[in-house]
mmCIF file of C-alpha atoms in Angstrom:
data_model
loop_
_atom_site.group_PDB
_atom_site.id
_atom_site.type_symbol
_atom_site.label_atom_id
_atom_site.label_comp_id
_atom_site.label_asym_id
_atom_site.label_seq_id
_atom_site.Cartn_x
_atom_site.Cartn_y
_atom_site.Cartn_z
ATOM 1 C CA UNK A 135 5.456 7.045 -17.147
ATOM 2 C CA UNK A 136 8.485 5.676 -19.238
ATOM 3 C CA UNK A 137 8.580 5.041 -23.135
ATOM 4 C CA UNK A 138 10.380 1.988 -22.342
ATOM 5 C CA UNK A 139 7.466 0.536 -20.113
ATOM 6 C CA UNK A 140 5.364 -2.140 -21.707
ATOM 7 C CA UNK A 141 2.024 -2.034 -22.421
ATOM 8 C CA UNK A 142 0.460 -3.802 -19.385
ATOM 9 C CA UNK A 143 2.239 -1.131 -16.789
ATOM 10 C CA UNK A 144 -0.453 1.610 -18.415
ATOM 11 C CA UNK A 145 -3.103 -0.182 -17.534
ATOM 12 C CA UNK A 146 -2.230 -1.271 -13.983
ATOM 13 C CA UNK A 147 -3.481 0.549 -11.264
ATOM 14 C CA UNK A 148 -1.423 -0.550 -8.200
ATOM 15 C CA UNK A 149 -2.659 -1.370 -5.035
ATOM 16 C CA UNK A 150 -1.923 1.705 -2.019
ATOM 17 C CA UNK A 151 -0.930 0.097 1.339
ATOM 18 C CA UNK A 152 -2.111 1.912 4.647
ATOM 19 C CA UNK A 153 0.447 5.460 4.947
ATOM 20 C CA UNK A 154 3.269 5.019 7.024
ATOM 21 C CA UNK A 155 4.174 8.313 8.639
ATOM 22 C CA UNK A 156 7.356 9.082 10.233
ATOM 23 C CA UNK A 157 5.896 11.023 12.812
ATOM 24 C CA UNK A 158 7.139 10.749 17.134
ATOM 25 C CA UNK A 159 4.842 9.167 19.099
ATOM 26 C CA UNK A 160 2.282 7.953 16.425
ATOM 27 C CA UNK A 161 -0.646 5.781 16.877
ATOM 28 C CA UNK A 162 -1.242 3.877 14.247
ATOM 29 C CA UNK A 163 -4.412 2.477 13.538
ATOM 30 C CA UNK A 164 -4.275 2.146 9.561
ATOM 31 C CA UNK A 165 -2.906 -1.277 8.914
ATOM 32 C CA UNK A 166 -4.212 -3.911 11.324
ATOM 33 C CA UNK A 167 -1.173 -4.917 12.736
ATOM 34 C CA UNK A 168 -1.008 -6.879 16.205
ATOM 35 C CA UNK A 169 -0.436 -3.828 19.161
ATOM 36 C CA UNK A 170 0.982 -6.978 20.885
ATOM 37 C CA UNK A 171 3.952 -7.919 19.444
ATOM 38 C CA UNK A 172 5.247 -11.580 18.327
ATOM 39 C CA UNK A 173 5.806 -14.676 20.742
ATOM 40 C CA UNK A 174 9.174 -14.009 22.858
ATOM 41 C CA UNK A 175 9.973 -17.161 21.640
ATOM 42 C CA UNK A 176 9.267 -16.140 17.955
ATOM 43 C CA UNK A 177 11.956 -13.449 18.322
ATOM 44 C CA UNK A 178 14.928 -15.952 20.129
ATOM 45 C CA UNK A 179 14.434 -17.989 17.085
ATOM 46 C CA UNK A 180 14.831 -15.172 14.626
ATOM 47 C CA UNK A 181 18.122 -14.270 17.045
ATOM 48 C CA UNK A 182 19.411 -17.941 17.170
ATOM 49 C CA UNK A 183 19.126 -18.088 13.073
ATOM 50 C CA UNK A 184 21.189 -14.853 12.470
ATOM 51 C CA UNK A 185 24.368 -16.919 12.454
ATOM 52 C CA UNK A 186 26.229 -18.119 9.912
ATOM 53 C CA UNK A 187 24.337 -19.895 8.291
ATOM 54 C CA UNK A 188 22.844 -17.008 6.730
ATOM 55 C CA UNK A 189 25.571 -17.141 4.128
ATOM 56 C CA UNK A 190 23.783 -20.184 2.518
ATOM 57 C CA UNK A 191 20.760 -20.335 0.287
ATOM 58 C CA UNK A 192 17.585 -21.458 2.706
ATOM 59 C CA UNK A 193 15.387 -24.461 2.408
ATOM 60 C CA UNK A 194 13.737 -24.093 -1.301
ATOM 61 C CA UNK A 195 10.712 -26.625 0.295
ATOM 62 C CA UNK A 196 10.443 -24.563 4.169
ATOM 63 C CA UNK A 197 10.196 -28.110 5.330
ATOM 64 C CA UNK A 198 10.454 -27.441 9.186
ATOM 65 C CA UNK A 199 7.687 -24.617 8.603
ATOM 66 C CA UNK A 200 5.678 -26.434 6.600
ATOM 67 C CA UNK A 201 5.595 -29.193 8.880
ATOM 68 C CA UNK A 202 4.834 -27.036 11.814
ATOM 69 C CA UNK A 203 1.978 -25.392 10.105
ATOM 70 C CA UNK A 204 0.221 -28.659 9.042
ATOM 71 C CA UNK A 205 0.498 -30.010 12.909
ATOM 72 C CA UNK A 206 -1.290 -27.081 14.073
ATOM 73 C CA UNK A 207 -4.561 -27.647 11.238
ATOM 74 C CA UNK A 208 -4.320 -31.150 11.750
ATOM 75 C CA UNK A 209 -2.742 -31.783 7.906
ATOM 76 C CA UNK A 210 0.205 -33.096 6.271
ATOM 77 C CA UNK A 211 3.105 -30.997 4.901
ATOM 78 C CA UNK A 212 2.030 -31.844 1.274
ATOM 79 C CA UNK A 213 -1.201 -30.053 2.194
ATOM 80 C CA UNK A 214 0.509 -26.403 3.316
ATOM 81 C CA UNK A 215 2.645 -23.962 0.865
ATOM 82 C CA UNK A 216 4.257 -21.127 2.265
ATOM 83 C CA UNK A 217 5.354 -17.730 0.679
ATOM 84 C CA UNK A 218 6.830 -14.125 1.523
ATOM 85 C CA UNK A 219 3.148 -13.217 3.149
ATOM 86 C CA UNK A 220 0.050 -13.932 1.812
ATOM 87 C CA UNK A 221 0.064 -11.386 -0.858
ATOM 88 C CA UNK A 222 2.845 -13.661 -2.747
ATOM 89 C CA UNK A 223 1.037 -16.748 -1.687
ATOM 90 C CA UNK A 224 -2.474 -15.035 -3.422
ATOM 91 C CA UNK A 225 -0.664 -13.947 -6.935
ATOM 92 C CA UNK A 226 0.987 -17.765 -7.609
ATOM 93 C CA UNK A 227 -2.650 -18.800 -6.304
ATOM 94 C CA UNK A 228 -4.422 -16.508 -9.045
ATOM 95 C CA UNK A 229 -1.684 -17.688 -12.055
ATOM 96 C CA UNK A 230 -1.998 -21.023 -10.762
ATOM 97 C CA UNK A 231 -5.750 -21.740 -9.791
ATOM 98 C CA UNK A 232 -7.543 -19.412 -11.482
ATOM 99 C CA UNK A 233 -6.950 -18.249 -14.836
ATOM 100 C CA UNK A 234 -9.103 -20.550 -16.825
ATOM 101 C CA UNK A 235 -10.814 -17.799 -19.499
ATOM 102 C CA UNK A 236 -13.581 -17.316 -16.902
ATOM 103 C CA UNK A 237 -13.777 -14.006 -14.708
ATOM 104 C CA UNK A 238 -13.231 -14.418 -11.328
ATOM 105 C CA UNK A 239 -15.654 -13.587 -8.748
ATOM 106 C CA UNK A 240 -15.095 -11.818 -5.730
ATOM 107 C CA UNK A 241 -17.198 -9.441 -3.419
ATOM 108 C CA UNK A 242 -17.120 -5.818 -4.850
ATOM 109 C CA UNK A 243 -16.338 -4.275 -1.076
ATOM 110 C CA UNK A 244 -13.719 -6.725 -0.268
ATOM 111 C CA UNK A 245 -9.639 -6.468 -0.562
ATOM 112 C CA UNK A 246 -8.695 -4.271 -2.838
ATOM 113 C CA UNK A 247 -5.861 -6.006 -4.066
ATOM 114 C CA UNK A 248 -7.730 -8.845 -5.895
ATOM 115 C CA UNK A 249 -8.646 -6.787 -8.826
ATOM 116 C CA UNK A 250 -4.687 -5.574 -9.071
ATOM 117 C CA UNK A 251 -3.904 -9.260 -9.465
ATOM 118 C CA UNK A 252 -6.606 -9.952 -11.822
ATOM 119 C CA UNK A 253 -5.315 -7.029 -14.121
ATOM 120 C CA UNK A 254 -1.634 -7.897 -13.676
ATOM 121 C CA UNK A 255 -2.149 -11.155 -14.740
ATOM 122 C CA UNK A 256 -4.787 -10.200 -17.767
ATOM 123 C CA UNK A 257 -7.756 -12.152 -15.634
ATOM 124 C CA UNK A 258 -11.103 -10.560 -16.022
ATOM 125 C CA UNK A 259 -12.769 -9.704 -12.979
ATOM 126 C CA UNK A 260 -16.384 -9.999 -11.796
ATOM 127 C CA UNK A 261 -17.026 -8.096 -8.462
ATOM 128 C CA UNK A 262 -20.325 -9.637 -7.023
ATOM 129 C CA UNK A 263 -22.272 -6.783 -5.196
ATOM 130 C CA UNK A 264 -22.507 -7.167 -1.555
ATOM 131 C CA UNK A 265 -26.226 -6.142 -0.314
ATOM 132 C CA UNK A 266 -27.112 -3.619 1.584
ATOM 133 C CA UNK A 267 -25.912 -4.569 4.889
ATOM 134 C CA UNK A 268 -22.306 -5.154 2.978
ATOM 135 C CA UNK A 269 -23.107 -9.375 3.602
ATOM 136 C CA UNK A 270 -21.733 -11.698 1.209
ATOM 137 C CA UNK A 271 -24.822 -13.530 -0.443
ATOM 138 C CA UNK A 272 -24.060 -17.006 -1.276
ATOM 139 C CA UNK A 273 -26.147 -17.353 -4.284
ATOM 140 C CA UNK A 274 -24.614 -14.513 -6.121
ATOM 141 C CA UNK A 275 -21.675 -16.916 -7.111
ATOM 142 C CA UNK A 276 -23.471 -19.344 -9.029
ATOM 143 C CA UNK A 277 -22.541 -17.918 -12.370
ATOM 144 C CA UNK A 278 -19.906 -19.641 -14.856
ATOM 145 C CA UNK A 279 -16.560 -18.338 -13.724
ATOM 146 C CA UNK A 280 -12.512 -19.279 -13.453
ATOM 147 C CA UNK A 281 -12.917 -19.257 -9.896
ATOM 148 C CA UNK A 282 -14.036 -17.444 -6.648
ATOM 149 C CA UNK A 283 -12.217 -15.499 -3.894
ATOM 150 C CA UNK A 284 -13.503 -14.423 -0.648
ATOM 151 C CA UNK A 285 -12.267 -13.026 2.377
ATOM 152 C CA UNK A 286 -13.492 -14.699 5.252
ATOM 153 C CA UNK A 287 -13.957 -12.709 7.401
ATOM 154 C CA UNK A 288 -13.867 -9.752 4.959
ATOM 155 C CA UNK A 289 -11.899 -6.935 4.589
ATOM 156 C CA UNK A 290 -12.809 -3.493 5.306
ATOM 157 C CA UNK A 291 -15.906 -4.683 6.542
ATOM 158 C CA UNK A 292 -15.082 -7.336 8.937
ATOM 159 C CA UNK A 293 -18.230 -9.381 8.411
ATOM 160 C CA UNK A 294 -17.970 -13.442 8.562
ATOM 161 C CA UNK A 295 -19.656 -15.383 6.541
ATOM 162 C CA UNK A 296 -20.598 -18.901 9.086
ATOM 163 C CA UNK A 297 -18.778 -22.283 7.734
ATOM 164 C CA UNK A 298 -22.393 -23.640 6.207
ATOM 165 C CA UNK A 299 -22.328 -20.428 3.865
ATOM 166 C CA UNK A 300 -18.832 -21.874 2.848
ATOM 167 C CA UNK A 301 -19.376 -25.222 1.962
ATOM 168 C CA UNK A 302 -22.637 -24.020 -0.061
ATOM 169 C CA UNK A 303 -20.806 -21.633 -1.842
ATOM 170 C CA UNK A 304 -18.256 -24.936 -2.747
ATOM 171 C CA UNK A 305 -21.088 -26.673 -3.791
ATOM 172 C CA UNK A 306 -22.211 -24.026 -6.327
ATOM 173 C CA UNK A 307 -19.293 -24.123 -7.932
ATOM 174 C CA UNK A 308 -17.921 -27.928 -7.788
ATOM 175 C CA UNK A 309 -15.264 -27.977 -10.797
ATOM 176 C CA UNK A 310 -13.491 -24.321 -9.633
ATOM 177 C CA UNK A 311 -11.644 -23.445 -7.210
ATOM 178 C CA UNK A 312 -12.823 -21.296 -4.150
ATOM 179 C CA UNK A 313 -10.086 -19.375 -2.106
ATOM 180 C CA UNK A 314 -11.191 -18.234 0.884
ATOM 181 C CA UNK A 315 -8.655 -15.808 2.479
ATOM 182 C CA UNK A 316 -8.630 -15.837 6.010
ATOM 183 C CA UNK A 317 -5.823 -13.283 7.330
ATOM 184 C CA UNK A 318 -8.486 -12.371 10.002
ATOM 185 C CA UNK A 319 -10.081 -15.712 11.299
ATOM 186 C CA UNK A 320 -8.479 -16.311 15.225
ATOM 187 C CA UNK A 321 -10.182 -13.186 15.849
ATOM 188 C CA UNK A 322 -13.562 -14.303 15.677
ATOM 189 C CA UNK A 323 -14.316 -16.238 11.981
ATOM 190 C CA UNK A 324 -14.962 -19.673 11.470
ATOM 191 C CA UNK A 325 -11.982 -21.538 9.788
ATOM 192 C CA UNK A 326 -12.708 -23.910 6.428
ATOM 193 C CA UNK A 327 -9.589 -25.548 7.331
ATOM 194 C CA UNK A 328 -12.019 -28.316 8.522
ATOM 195 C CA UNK A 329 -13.873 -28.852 5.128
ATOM 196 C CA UNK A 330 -10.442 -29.596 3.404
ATOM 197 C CA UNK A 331 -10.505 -33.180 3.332
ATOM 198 C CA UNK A 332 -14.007 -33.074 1.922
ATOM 199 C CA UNK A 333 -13.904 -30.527 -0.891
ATOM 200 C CA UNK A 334 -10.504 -30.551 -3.596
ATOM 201 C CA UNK A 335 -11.596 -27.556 -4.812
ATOM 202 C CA UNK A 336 -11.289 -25.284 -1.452
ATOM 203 C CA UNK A 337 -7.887 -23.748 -0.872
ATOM 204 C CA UNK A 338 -7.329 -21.921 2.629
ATOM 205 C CA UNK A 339 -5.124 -19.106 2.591
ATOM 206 C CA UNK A 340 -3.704 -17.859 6.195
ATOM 207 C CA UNK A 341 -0.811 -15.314 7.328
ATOM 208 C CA UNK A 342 1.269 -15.224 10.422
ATOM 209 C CA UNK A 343 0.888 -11.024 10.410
ATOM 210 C CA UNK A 344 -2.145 -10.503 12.131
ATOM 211 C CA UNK A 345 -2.697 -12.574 14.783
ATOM 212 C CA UNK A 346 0.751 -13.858 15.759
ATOM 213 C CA UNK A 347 2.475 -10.269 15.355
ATOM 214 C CA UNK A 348 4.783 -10.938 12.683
ATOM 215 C CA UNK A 349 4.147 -8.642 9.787
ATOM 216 C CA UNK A 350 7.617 -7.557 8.938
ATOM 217 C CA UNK A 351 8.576 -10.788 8.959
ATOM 218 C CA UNK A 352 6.272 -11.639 5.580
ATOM 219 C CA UNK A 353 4.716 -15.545 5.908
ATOM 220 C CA UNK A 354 1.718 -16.271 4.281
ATOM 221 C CA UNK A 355 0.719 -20.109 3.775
ATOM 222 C CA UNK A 356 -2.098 -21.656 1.899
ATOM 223 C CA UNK A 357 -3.725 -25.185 2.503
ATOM 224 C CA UNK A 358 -5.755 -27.650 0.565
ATOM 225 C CA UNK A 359 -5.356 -30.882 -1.177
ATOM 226 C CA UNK A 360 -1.707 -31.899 -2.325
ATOM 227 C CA UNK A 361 -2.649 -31.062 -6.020
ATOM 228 C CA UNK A 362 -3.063 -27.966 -5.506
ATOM 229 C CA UNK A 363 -0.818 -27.309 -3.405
ATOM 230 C CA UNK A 364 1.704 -28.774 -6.139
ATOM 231 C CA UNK A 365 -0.002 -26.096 -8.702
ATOM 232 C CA UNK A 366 1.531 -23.383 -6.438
ATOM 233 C CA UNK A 367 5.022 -25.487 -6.596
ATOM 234 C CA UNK A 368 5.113 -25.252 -9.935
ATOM 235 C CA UNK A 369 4.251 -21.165 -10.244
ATOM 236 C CA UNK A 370 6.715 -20.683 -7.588
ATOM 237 C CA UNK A 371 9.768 -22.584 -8.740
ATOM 238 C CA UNK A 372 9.080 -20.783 -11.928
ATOM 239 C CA UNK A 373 9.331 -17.563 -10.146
ATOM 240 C CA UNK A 374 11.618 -17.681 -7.148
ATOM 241 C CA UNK A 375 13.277 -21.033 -5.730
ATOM 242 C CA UNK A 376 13.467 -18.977 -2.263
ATOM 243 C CA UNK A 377 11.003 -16.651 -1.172
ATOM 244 C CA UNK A 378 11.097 -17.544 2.716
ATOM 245 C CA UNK A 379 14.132 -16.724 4.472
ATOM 246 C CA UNK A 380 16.123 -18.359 6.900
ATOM 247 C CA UNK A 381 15.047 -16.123 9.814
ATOM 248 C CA UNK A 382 11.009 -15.867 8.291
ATOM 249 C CA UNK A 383 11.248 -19.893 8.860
ATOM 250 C CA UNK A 384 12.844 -19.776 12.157
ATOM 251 C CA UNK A 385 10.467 -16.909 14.088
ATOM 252 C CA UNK A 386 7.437 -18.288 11.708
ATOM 253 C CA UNK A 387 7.962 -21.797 13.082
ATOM 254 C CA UNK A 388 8.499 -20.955 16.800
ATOM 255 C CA UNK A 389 5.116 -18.671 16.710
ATOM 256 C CA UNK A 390 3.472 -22.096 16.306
ATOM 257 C CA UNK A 391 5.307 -23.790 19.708
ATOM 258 C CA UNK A 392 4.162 -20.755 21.955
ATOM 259 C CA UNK A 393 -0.113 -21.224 22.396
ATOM 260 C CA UNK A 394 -0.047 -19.108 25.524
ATOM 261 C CA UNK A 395 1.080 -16.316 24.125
ATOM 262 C CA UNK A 396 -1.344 -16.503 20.833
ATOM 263 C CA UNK A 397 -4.177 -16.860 22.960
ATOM 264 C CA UNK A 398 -3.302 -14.233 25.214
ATOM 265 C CA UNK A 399 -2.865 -11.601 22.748
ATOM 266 C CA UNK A 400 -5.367 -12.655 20.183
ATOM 267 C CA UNK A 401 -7.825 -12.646 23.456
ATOM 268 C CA UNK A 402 -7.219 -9.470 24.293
ATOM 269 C CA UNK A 403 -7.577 -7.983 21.058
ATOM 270 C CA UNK A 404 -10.867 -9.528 20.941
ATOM 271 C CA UNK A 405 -11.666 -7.807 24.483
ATOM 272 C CA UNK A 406 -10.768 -4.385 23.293
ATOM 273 C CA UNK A 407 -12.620 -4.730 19.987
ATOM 274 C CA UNK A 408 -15.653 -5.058 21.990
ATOM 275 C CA UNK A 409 -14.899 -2.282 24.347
ATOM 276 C CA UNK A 410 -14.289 0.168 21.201
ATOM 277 C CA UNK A 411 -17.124 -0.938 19.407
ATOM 278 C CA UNK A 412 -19.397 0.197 22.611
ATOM 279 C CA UNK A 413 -17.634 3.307 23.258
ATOM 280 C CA UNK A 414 -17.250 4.386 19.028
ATOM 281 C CA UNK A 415 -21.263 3.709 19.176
ATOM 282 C CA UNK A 416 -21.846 5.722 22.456
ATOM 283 C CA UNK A 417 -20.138 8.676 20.264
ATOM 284 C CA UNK A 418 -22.595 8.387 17.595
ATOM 285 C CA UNK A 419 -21.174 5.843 15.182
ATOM 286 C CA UNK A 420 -22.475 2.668 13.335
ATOM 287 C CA UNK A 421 -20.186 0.203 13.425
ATOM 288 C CA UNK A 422 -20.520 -3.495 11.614
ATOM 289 C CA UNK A 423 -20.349 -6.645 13.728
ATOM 290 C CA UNK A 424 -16.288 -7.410 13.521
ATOM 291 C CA UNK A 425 -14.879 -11.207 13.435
ATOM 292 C CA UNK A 426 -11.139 -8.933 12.895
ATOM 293 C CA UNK A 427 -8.960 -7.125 14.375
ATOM 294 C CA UNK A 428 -10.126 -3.578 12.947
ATOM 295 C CA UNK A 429 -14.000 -2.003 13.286
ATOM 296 C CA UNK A 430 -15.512 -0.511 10.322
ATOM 297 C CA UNK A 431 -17.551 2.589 11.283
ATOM 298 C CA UNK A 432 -19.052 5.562 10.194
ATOM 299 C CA UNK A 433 -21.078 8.892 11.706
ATOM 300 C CA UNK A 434 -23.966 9.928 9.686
ATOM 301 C CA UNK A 435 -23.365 13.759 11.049
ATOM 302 C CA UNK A 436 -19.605 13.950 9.634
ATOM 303 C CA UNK A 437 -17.471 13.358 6.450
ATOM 304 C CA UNK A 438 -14.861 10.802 7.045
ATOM 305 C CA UNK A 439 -12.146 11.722 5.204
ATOM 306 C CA UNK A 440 -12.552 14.809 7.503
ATOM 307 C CA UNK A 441 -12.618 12.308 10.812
ATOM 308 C CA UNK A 442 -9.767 10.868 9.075
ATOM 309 C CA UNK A 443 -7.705 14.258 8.844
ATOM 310 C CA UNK A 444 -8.611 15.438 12.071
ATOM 311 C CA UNK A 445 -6.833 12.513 13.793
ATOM 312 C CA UNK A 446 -4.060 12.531 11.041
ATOM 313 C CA UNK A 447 -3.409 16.192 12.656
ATOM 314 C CA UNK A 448 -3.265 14.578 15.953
ATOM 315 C CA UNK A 449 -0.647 11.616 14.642
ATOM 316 C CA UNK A 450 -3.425 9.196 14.832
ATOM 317 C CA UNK A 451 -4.011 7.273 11.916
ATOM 318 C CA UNK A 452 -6.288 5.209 10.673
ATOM 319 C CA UNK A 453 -7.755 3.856 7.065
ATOM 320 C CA UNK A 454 -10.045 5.723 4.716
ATOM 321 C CA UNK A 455 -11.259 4.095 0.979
ATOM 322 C CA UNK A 456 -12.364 6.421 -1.305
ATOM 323 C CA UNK A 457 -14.656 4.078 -2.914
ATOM 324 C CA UNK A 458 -17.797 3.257 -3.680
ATOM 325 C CA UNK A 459 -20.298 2.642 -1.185
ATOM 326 C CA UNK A 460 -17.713 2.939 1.163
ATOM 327 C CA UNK A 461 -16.229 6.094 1.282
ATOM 328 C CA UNK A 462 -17.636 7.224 4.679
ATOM 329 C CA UNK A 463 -16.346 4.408 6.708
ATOM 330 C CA UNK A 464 -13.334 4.273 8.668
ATOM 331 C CA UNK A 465 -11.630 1.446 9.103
ATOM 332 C CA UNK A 466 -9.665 1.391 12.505
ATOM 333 C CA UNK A 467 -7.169 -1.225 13.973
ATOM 334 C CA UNK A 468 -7.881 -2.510 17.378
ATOM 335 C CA UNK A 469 -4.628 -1.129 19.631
ATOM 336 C CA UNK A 470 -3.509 -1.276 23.223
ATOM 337 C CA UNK A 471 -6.138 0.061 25.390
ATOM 338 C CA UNK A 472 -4.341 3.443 25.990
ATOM 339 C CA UNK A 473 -3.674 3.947 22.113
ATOM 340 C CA UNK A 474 -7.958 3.140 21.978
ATOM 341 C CA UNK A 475 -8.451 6.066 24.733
ATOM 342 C CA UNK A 476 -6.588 8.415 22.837
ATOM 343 C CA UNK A 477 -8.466 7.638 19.578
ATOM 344 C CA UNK A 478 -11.820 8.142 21.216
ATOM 345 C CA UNK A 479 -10.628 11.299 23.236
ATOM 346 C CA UNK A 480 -9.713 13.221 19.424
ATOM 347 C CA UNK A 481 -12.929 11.463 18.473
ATOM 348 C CA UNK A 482 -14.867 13.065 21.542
ATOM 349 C CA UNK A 483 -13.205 16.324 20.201
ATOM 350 C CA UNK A 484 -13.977 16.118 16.307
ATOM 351 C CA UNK A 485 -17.659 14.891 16.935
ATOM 352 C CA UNK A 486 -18.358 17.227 19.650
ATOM 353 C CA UNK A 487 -20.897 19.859 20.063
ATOM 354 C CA UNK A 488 -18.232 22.184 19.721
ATOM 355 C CA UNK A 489 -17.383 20.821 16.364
ATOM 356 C CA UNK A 490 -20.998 20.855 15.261
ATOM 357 C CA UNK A 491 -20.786 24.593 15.934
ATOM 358 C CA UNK A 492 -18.163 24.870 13.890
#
């Protein structure tokens, strides 16, 4: 704390990414990245851009990108706005779409970094409880508000709401905007990408860090009608002319030209997720339906954030909340197949009658 910070900087209350250890031969499990990698091609691109050309400012407008994202959803460039991940892409949406004097609704188990941006940017937040089965219940969102945001399928929980839930919910609330944040969908969730051209007040938000393996690459992109896609324009060249890189563009585009190996990868993801889920229930565990690439669990005969430092001792990691309702979950990332095995082996151990004893 600083006597020359403003006022606003005492009352924030930053988000906390997923720990990154420095630790030989870790397995990490915390942040839901792809075990897979990007597309081979992805990476030539990225190579073939470091020329140069790097000297000079990059396309303000991402036109190449922008244009290969709206090909694959079947929209036109004016439709799609791209930013440095979809963090970036969510703060210019929440100054742009949905400060209007109204709270903003959002499920109260659900990212944790939409609160942050509705303090940052002095917008009062409404959490809408989740029921008992941590579902998202339509008709909680009915209420007078500046907007709504859900994830779709949510985060930690990894629930999906089906598409009919979605367009009800943008019929509740006809004169605000809904975001629904899909950073999870290929892995099981039903896009709204298809509703666009019959609802201007849905705005899709997407990322290329989950399921095409680029998260150090940061590109996030949003979708929806052309007028709100300018809104974001606006709060953007306001902010930073250039927030996508030469070689983001590049890899980002390419991802989109290689199918096979999307498929492939997001397929098998989906394969082990099922596997784990079996073999973390066999061990004692509940674990929620997943649509992701991460399984939310808990064991009703052992603290978590124990579980949790057990397998940090064994440079395994994966993510514990301490927060309501939640706190004896664990949320783990679905690896390789041999970085599963050795998560349920120290689970085996930690859950054990041995440990009972203990």
């Amino acid at each position: 704390m600083s006597r020359f910070w403003s006022p606003l900087l005492n009352q924030l209350t930053p988000y906390v990414p997923g720990e990154q250890l420095a630790v030989p031969n870790l397995i990490k499990l915390n942040t839901n990245e792809n075990p897979y990698g990007p597309s081979p091609r992805a990476l030539q691109a990225i190579a073939e851009a470091a020329g140069d050309a790097l000297r000079l400012y990059p396309d303000p407008h991402a036109t190449a990108l922008r244009t290969a994202i709206a090909a694959r959803h079947g929209l036109a460039p004016s439709q799609v706005f791209v930013g440095n991940g979809s963090d970036e892409v969510l703060a210019h949406v929440f100054q742009a779409l949905l400060k209007h004097g109204l709270p903003v609704l959002f499920p109260d188990v659900s990212y944790s970094f939409y609160p942050v941006y509705c303090k940052l940017f002095g917008i009062e937040a409404h959490p809408v409880p989740v029921n008992a089965s941590f579902e998202i219940e339509v008709d909680g969102y009915k209420t007078p508000c500046g907007g709504v945001i859900i994830a779709n399928p949510n985060a930690p929980t990894g629930l999906a709401l089906p598409l009919a839930d979605i367009e009800r919910l943008l019929q509740l609330q006809p004169d605000r905007v809904v975001v629904i944040d899909e950073a999870y969908v290929d892995f099981g969730g039903e896009s709204a990408v298809r509703l666009l051209d019959r609802y201007p007040n849905l705005l899709v938000v997407q990322t290329l860090s989950k399921s095409r393996g680029l998260a150090g690459l940061r590109v996030g992109y949003a979708m929806g009608s052309s007028e709100l896609i300018e809104g974001l324009e606006r709060v953007k060249e306001s902010f930073n002319s250039y927030p996508v890189d030469r070689l983001a563009m590049a890899g980002a585009a390419a991802s989109f030209d290689d199918e096979a190996w999307f498929e492939h990868t997001r397929q098998a993801v989906i394969r082990t997720r099922g596997e784990l889920t079996a073999s973390l229930q066999a061990l004692g565990f509940e674990v929620l339906p997943s649509a992701t690439n991460f399984v939310f669990a808990r064991h009703a005969g052992f603290d978590a954030a124990a579980l949790a430092q057990g397998l940090k001792q064994r440079a395994i990691m994966v993510r514990h909340f301490r927060l309501p309702r939640i706190e004896q979950f664990l949320r783990i990332t679905v690896g390789t197949d041999a970085q599963c095995s050795a998560l349920l082996d120290a689970l085996r151990e930690l859950t054990g009658p041995q440990a009972k004893a203990a």
